[in-house]
Tab-separated table of C-alpha atoms in Angstrom:
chain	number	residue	atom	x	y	z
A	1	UNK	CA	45.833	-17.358	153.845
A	2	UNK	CA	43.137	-16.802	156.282
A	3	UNK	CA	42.052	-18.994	159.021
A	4	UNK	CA	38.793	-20.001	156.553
A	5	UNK	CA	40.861	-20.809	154.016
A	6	UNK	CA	41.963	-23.651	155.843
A	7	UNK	CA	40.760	-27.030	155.975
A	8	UNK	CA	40.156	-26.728	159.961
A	9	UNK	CA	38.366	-23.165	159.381
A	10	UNK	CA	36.392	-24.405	156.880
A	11	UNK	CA	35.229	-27.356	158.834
A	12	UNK	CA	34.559	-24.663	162.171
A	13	UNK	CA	32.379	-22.866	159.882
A	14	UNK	CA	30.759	-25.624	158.999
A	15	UNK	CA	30.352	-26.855	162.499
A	16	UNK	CA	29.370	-24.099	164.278
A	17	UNK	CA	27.004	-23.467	161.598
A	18	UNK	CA	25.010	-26.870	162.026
A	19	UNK	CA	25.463	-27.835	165.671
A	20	UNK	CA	23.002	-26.485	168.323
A	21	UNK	CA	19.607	-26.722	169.129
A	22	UNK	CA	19.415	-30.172	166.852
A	23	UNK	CA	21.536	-31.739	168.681
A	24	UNK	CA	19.251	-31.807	171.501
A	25	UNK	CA	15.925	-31.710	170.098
A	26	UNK	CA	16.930	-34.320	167.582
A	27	UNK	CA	18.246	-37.212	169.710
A	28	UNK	CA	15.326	-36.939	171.980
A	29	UNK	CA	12.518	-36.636	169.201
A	30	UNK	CA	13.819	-39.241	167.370
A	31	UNK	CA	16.409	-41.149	168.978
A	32	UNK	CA	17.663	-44.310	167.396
A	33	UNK	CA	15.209	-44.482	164.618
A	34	UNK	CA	16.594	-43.250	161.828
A	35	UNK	CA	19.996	-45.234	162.380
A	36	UNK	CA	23.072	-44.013	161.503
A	37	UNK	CA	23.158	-45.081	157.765
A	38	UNK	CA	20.430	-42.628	157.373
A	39	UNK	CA	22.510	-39.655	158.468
A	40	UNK	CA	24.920	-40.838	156.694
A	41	UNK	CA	22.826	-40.941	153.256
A	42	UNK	CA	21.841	-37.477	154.505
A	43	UNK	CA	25.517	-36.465	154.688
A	44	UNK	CA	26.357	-37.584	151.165
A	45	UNK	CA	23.696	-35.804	149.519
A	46	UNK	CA	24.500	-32.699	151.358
A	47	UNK	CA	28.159	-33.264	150.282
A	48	UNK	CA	27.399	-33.364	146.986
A	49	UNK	CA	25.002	-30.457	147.172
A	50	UNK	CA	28.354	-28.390	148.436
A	51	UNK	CA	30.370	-29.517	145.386
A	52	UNK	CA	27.836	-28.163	142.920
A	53	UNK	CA	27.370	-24.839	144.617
A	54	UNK	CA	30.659	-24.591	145.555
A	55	UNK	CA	31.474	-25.220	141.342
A	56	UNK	CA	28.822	-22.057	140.676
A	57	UNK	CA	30.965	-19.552	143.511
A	58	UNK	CA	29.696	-20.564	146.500
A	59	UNK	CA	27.303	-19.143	149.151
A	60	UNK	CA	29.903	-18.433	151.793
A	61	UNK	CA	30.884	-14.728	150.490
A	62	UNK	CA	27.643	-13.140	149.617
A	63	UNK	CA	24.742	-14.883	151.277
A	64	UNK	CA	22.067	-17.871	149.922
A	65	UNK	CA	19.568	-15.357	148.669
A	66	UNK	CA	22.053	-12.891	147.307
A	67	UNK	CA	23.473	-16.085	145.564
A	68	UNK	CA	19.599	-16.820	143.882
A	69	UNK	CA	18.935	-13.604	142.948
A	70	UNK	CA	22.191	-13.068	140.832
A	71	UNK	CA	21.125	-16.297	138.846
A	72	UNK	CA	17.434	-16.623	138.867
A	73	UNK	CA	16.321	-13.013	139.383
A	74	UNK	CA	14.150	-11.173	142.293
A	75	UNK	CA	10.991	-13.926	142.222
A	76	UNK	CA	13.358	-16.718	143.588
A	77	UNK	CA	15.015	-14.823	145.924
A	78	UNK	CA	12.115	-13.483	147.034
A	79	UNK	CA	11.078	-16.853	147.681
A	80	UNK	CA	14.187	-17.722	149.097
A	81	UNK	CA	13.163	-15.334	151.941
A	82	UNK	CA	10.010	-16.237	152.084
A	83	UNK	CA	10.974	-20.037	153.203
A	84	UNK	CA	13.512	-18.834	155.993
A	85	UNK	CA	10.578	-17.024	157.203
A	86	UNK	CA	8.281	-19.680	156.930
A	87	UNK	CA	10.790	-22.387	157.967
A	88	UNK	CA	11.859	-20.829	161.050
A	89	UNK	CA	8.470	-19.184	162.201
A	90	UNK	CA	6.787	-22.758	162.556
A	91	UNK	CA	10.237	-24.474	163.509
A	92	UNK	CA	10.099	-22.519	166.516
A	93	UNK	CA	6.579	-24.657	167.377
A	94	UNK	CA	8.943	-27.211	167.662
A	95	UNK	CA	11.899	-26.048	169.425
A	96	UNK	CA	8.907	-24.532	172.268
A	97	UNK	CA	7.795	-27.695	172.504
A	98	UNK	CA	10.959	-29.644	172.965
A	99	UNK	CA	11.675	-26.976	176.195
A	100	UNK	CA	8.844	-27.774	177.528
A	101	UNK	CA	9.180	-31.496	177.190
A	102	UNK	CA	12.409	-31.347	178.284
A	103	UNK	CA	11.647	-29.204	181.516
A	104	UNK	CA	8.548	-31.371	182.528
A	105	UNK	CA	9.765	-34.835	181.098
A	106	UNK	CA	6.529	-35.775	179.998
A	107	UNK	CA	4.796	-34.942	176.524
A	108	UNK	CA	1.250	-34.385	177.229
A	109	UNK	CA	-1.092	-31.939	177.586
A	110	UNK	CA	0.798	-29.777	179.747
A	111	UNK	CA	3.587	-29.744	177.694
A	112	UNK	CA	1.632	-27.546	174.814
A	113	UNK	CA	0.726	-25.156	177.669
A	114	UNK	CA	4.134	-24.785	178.717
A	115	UNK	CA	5.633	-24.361	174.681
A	116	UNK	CA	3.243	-21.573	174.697
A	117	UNK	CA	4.256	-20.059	177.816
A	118	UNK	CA	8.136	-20.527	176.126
A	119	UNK	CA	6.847	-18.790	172.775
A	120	UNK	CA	5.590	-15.935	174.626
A	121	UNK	CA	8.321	-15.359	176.741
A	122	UNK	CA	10.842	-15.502	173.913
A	123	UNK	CA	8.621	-13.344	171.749
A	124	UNK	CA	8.588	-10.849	174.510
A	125	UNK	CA	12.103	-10.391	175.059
A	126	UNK	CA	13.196	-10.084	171.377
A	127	UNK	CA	10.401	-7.191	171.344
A	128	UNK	CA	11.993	-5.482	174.583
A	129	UNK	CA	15.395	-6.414	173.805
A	130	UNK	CA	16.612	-6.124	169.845
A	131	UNK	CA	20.097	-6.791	170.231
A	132	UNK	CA	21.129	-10.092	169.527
A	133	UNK	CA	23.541	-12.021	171.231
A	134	UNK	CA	27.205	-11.470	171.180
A	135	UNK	CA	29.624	-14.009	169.737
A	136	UNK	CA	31.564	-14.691	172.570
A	137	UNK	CA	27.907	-15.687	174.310
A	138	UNK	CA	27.342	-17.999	171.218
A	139	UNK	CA	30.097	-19.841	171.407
A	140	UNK	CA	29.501	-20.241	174.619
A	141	UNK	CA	25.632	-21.767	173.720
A	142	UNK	CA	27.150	-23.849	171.543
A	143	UNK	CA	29.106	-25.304	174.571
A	144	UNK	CA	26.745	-25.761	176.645
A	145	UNK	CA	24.534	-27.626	174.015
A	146	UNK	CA	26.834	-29.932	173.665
A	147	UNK	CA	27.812	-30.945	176.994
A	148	UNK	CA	24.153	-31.404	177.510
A	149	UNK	CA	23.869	-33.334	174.635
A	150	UNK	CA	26.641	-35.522	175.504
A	151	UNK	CA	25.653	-35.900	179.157
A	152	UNK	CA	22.292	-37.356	177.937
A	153	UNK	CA	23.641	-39.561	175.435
A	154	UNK	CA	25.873	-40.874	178.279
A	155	UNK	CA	23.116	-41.448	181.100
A	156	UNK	CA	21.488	-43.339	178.535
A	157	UNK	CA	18.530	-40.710	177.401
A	158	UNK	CA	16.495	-38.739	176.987
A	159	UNK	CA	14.391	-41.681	175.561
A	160	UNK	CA	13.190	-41.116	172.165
A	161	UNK	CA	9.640	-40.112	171.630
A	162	UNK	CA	7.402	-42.474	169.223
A	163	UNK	CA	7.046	-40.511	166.619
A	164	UNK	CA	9.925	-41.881	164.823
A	165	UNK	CA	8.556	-45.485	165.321
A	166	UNK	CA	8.014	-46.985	161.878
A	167	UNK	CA	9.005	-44.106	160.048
A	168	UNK	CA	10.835	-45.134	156.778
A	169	UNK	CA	14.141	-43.802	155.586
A	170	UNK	CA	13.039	-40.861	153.057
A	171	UNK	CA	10.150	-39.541	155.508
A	172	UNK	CA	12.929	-39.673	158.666
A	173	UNK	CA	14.853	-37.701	156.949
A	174	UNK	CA	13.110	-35.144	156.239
A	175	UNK	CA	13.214	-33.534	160.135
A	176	UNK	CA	16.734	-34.508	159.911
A	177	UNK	CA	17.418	-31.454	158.159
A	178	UNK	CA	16.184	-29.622	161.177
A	179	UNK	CA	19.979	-30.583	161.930
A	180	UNK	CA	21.760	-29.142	158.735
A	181	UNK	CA	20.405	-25.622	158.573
A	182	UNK	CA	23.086	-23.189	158.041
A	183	UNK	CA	24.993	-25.397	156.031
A	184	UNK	CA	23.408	-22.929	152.949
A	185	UNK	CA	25.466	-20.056	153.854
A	186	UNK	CA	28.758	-21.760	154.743
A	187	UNK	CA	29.550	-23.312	151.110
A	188	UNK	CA	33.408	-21.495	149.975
A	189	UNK	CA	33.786	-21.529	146.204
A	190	UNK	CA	35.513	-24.479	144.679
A	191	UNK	CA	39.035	-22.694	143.569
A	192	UNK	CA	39.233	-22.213	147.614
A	193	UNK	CA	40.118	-26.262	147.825
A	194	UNK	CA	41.528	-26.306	151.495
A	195	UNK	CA	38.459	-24.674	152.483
A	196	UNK	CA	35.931	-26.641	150.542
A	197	UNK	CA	37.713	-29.764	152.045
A	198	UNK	CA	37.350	-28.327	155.739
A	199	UNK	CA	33.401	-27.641	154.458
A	200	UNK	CA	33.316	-31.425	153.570
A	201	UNK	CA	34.837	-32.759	156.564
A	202	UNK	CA	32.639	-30.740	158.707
A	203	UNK	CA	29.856	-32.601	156.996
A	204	UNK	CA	31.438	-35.504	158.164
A	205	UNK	CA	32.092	-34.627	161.101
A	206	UNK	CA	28.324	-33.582	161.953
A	207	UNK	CA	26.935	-36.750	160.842
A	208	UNK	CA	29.213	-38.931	163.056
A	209	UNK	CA	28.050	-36.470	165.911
A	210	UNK	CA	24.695	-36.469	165.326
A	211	UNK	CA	24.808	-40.746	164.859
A	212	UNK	CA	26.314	-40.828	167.831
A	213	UNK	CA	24.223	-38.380	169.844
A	214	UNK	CA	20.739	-40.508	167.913
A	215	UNK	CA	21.687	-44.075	168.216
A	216	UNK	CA	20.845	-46.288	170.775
A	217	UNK	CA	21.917	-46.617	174.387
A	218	UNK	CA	24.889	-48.605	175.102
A	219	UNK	CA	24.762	-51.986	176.313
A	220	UNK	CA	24.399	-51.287	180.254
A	221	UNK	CA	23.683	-48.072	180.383
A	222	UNK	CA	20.972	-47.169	183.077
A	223	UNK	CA	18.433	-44.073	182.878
A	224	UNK	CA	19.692	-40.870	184.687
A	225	UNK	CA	18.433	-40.849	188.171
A	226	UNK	CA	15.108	-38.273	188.246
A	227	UNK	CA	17.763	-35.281	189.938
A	228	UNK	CA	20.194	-35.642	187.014
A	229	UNK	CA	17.396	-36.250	184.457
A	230	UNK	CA	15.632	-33.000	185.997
A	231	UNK	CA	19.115	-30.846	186.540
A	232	UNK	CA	19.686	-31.874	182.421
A	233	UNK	CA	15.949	-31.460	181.628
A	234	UNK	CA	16.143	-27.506	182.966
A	235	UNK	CA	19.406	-27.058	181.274
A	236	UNK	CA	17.982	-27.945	177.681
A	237	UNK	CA	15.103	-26.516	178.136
A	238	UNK	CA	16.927	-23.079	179.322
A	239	UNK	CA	18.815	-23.273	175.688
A	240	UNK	CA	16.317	-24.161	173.646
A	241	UNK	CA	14.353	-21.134	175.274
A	242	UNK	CA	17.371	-19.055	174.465
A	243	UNK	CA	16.933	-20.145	170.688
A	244	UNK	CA	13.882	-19.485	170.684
A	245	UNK	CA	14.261	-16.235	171.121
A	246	UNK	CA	17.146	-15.546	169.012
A	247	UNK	CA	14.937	-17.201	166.106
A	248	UNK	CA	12.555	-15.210	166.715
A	249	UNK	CA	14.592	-12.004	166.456
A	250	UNK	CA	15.946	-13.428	163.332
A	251	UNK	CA	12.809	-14.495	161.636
A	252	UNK	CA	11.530	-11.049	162.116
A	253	UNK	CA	14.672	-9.586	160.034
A	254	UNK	CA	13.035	-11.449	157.273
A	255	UNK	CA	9.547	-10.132	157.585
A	256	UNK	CA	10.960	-7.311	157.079
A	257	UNK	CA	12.845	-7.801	154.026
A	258	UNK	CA	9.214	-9.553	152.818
A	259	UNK	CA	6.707	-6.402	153.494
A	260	UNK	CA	8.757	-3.756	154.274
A	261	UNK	CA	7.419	-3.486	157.660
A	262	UNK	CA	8.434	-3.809	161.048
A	263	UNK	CA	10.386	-6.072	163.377
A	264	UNK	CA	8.040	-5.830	165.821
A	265	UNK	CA	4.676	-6.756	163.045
A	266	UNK	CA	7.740	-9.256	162.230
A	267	UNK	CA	7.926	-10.673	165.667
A	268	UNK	CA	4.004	-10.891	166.099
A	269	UNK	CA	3.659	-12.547	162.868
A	270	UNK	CA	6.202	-14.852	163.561
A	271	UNK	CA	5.080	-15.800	167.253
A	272	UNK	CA	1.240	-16.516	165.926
A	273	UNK	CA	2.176	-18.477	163.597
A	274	UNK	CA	4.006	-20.763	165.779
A	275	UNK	CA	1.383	-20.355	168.255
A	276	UNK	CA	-1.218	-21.649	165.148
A	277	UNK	CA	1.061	-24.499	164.836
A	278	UNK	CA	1.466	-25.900	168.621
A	279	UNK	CA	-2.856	-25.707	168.329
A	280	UNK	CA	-2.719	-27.403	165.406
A	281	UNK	CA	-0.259	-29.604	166.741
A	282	UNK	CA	-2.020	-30.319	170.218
A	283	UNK	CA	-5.925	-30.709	168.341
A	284	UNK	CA	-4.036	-33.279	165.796
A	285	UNK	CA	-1.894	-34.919	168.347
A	286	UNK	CA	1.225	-34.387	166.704
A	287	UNK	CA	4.436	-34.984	168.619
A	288	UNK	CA	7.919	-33.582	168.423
A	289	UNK	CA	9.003	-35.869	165.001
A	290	UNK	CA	6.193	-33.944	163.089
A	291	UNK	CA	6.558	-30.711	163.694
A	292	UNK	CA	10.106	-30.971	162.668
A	293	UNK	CA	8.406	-31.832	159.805
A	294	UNK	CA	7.591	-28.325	158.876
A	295	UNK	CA	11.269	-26.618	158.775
A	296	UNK	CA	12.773	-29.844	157.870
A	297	UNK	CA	11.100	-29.287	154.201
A	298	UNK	CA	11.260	-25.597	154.294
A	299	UNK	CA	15.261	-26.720	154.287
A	300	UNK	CA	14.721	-29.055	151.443
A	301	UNK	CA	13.059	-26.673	149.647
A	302	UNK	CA	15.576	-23.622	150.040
A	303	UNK	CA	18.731	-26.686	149.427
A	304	UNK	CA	16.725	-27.215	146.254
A	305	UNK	CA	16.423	-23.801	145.230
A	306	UNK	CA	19.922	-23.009	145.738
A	307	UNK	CA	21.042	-25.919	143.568
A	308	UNK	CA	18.256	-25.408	140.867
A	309	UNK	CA	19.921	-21.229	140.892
A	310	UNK	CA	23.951	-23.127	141.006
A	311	UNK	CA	23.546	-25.149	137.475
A	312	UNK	CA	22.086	-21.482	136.322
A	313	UNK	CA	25.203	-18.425	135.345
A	314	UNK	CA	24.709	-14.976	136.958
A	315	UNK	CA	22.678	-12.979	135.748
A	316	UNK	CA	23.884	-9.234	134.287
A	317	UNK	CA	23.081	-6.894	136.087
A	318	UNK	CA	22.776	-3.215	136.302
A	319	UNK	CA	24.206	-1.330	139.985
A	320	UNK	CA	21.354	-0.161	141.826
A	321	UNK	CA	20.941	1.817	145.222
A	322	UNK	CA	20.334	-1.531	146.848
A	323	UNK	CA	23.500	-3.115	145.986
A	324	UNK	CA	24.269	-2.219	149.699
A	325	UNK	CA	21.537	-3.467	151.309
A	326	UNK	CA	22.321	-6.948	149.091
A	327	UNK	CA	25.985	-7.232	150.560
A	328	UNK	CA	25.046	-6.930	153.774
A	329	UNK	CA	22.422	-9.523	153.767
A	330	UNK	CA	25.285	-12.124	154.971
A	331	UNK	CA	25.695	-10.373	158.081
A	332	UNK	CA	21.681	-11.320	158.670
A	333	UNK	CA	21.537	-14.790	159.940
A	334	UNK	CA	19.340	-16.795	161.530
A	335	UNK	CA	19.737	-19.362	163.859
A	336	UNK	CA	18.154	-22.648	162.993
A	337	UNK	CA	18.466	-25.917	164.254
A	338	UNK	CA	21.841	-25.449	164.994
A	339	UNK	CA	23.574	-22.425	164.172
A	340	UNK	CA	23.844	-19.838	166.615
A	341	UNK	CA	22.485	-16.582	164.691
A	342	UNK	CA	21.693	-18.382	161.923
C-alpha cells in the first residue's frame, strides 16, 4: 500500500492541492462575508462531486482532461484546456492585484499600477527562466502561506474589502472556488476507499481552514500595528508574486497544447490578457471579490464538465502516436488558487 493509498495521503493530496494563494487572497477579499455555512455548502457539493467521479475511475491517475477526452471525445477536452487557460490567464488579474494591495495596504489607484508592475515582472521571469520550481521549494511556499495566513487571522486582519458586502450565498460562492482549484486532479477511484476517505477529509479539512482563516475577528482582537501589518503585507505580496509567476509558466503549457505554438506566444498571451482584465477592472471599478469572479466560474465550469464526462463510459478507442503525450499530461499542472504547480 502506498502512502496515497492511505487515508492521511489522500487527504495531503488533497491539501496541498487546494491550499495556497486562496488562503490569502481569499480572507482578505472577502473576509467574513460569506460565513462559514457557505464554505461549508461549498464543501458538500464538492464532496459529492468526488464520489461521482471517483465512481467513473477517478481523475487522480491520468489527469482531468485525459479523463474528458476518454468519455466525451477531443471537443470537450479541448475545451477542458481551453478553461484552464482561460481560468488562470485572467485569475492572475486577481492574484496581481491582491500583491499589490497587500504590499501598499490600500486599494486604489495605485494599486492597479503596481498589479501591473507584478504581471510584468512575473511574466518576465517565466520567459527568462522556464524551469519551474522544485518540490522541496513548494512545500516550502505552501509554508510560508500559511503562517502568513494565520498570522493575519491572529492580528485581527487584513480587513476584508467591500466587495463581499451584500453579496448573497450562490454569487459568494462563486470566487470561493478560487479556493478549490486542484481538487479536479486529486480525485482516487472509488475501489481505492482509504484513499477516497483521505480525499474527503481533506475537503473537510480545507473548509474548516478556510472558515477559520474568513470569519470574523475575535472578540478583542486589535489591528496589527502598521510595522507588523507592513512586515505581513510584503510577505504576501512576495508569494502571491511568486504565484504569479508560476501561473504564468503554467498557463502557457496550455497555450500550447491549444495552438500548437509557443510558451513564450503562451506567456504573452497569457500576460495581456490579464493585463486587459486589471484595465477593465480599474475603468469599471471592480475590486478584488470580482475579479475572482472570472476563475471562480472557469472552475465551475471545468467541475461541471468533469461530472457531465463521469455519468458518461469511456469511450473505445484506437492507440495513437499521442497516447504518450496524453499520459503525461498529469505531470502538467498548474497552480491555481492554491496548489503549488497546479
Amino acid at each position: 500500500m502506498t502512502r496515497t493509498d492511505t487515508r492521511s495521503g489522500g487527504a495531503a493530496k488533497v491539501l496541498g492541492a487546494v491550499l495556497g494563494a486562496g488562503a490569502l487572497l481569499l480572507p482578505a477579499s472577502l473576509g467574513p462575508r460569506p460565513g462559514p455555512w457557505t464554505w461549508v455548502a461549498v464543501a458538500g457539493v464538492l464532496a459529492g462531486w468526488c464520489l461521482l467521479v471517483a465512481a467513473a475511475g477517478g481523475t487522480e491517475d491520468s489527469g482531468p482532461v485525459a479523463f474528458v477526452r476518454d468519455r466525451l471525445g477531443p471537443g470537450p477536452a479541448r475545451t477542458a484546456t481551453a478553461l484552464y487557460f482561460g481560468g488562470f490567464a485572467t485569475g492572475q488579474a486577481a492574484v496581481a492585484l491582491g500583491a499589490a494591495e497587500f504590499a501598499l495596504g490600500d486599494s486604489g489607484w495605485r494599486a492597479y499600477a503596481v498589479a501591473a508592475l507584478v504581471l510584468g515582472s512575473a511574466a518576465a521571469y517565466a520567459w527568462c527562466v522556464p524551469r519551474g520550481p522544485s518540490p522541496a521549494w513548494r512545500r516550502l511556499r505552501l509554508a510560508a502561506v500559511l503562517a502568513l495566513a494565520v498570522s493575519w487571522r491572529a492580528l485581527g486582519g487584513p480587513l476584508p474589502g467591500p466587495g463581499g458586502e451584500g453579496w448573497g450565498a450562490f454569487p459568494v460562492a462563486v470566487p470561493l472556488l478560487f479556493g478549490w482549484v486542484g481538487l479536479e486532479g486529486a480525485v482516487p477511484a472509488v475501489a481505492r476507499r482509504r484513499a477516497l476517505g483521505g480525499t474527503l477529509l481533506g475537503i473537510a479539512l480545507a473548509a474548516a481552514l478556510y472558515a477559520v482563516l474568513a470569519g470574523p475577528p475575535a472578540v478583542g482582537a486589535q489591528a496589527p500595528t502598521p510595522a507588523a501589518a507592513a512586515a505581513l503585507g510584503l510577505g504576501s505580496a512576495a508569494l502571491c508574486w511568486t504565484y504569479c509567476r508560476t501561473n504564468l509558466r503554467a498557463t502557457a503549457a496550455r497555450w500550447t497544447e491549444l495552438t500548437g505554438r509557443t510558451r513564450r506566444g503562451g506567456l504573452v498571451a497569457a500576460g495581456l490578457i490579464a493585463l486587459g482584465v486589471l484595465a477593465l477592472g480599474r475603468a469599471a471599478r471592480w475590486d478584488l471579490p470580482v475579479l475572482l469572479i472570472g476563475p471562480g466560474a472557469a472552475t465551475a465550469a471545468l467541475y461541471t464538465l468533469i461530472a457531465v464526462a463521469a455519468v458518461r463510459r469511456p469511450r473505445p478507442q484506437e492507440p495513437t502516436d499521442h497516447d504518450h503525450d496524453h499520459s503525461a499530461e498529469r505531470h502538467r499542472v498548474l497552480e491555481g488558487a492554491a496548489r503549488s504547480a497546479r
